[in-house]
GROMACS .gro file of C-alpha atoms in nm:
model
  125
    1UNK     CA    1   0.077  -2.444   1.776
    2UNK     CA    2   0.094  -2.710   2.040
    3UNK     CA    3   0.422  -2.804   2.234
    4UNK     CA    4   0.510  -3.064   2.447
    5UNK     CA    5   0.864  -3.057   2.644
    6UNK     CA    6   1.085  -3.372   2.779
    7UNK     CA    7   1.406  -3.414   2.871
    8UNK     CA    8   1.436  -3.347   3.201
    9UNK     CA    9   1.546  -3.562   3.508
   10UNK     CA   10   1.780  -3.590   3.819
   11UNK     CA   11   2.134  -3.477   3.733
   12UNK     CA   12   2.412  -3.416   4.001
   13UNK     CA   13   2.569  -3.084   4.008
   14UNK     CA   14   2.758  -3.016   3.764
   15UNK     CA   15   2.615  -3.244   3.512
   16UNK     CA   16   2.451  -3.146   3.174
   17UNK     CA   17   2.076  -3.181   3.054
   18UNK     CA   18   1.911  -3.114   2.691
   19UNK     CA   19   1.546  -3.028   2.711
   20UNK     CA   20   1.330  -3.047   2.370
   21UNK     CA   21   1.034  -2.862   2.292
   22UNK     CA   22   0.833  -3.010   2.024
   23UNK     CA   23   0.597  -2.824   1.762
   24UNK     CA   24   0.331  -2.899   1.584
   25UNK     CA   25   0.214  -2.761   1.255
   26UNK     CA   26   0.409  -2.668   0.958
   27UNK     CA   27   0.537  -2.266   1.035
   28UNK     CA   28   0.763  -2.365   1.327
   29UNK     CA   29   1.031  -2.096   1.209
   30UNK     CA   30   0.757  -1.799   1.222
   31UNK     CA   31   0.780  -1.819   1.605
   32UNK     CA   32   1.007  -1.720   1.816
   33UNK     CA   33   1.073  -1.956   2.130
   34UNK     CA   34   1.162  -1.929   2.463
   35UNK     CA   35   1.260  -2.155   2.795
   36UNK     CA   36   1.135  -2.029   3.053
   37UNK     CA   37   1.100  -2.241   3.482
   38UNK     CA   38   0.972  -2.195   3.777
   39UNK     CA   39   1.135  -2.343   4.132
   40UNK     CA   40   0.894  -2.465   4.413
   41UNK     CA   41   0.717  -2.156   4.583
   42UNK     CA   42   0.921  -1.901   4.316
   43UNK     CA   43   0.770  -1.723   4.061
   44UNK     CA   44   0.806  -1.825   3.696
   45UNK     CA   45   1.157  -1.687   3.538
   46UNK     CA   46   1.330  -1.653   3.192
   47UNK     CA   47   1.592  -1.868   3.065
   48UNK     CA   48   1.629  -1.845   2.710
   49UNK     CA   49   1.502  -1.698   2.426
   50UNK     CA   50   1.557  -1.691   2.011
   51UNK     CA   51   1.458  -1.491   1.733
   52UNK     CA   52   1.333  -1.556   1.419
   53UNK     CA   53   1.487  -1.456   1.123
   54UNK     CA   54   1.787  -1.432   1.202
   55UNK     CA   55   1.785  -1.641   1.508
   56UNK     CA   56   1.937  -1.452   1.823
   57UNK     CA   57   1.979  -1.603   2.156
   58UNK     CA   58   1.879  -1.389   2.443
   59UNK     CA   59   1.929  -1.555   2.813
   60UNK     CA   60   1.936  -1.455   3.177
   61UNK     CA   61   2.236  -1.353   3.366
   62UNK     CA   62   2.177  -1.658   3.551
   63UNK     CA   63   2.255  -1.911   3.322
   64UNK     CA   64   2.447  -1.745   3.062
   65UNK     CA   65   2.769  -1.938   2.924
   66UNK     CA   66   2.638  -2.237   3.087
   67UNK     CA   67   2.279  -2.308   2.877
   68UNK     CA   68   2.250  -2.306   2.518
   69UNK     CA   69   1.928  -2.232   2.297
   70UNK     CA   70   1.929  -2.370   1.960
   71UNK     CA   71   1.650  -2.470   1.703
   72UNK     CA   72   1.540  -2.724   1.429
   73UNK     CA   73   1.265  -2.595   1.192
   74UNK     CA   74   1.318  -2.863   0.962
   75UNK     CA   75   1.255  -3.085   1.305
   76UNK     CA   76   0.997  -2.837   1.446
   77UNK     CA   77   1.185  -2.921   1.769
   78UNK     CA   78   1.379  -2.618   2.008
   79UNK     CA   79   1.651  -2.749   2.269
   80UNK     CA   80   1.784  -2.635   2.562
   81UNK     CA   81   2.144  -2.733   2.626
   82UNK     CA   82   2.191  -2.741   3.015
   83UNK     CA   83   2.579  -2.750   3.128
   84UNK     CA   84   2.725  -2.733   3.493
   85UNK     CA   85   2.412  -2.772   3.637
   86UNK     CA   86   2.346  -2.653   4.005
   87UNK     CA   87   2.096  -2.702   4.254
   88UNK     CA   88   1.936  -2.361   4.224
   89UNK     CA   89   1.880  -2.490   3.883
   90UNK     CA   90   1.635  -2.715   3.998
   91UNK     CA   91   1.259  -2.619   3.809
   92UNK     CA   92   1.024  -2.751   3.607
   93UNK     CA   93   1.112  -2.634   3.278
   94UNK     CA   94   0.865  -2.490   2.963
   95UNK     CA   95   0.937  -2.378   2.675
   96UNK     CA   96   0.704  -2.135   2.514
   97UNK     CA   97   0.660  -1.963   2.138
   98UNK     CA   98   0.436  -1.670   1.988
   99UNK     CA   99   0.517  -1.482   1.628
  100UNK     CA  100   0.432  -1.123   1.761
  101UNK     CA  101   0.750  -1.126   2.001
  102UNK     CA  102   0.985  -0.828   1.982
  103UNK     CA  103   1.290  -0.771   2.139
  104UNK     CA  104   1.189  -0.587   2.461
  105UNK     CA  105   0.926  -0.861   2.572
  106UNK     CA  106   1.153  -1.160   2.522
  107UNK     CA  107   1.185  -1.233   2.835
  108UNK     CA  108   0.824  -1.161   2.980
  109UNK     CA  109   0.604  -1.495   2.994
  110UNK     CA  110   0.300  -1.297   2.886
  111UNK     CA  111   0.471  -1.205   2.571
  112UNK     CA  112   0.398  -1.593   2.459
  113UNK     CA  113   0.068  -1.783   2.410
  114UNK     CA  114   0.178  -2.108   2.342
  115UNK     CA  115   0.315  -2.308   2.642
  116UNK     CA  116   0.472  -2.705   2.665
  117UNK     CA  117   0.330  -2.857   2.986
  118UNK     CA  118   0.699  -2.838   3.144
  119UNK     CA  119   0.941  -3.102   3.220
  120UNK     CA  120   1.096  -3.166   3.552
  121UNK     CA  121   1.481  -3.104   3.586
  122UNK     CA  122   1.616  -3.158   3.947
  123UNK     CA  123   2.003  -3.075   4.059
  124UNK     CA  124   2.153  -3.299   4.347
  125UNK     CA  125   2.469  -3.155   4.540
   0.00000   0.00000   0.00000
């Protein structure tokens, strides 16, 4: 499966973003899908996560109750609703899949093959 992220931009703090993360090929719900960034000179973190069947959002500390994961199969499209954004928000942004994920790898970046080529969200104060 290829993907290919977009959606980001400037934002001041405190404003909202919505990343998409769009599939190819026809199995979209198979995978499960994950957001994942990674700040200048930090290493790459988790966001976000969902499950297949059922879906189940999984997301860091960090951003929990402020960023949303949801999915589309019938759009073969994932999104990543970004509320009360803050500076240390400020990443580049990619959003990953694999079908062999389980639970307690979710939010390890080697748990996915497939990567977007990221998309650029920046937080002003």
């Amino acid at each position: 499966v290829q993907l290919q992220a977009s959606g980001g931009g400037l934002v001041q703090a405190g404003g909202s973003l919505r990343l998409s993360c769009i599939a190819s090929g026809r199995t979209f719900n198979r995978y499960a899908l994950a957001w994942f960034r990674q700040a200048p000179g930090k290493e790459r973190e988790f966001v976000a996560a969902d499950k297949r069947n059922p879906s189940r959002p999984y997301y860091a500390d960090s951003v929990k109750g402020r960023f949303t994961i949801s999915r589309d199969n019938a759009k073969n499209t994932a999104y990543l609703q970004m509320n009360s954004l803050q500076p240390e928000d400020t990443a580049v942004y990619y959003c990953a899949a694999d079908t062999g994920v389980i639970t307690s790898t979710m939010a390890e970046a080697s748990a996915y093959s497939y990567w977007g080529q990221g998309t650029l969200v920046t937080v002003s104060s």
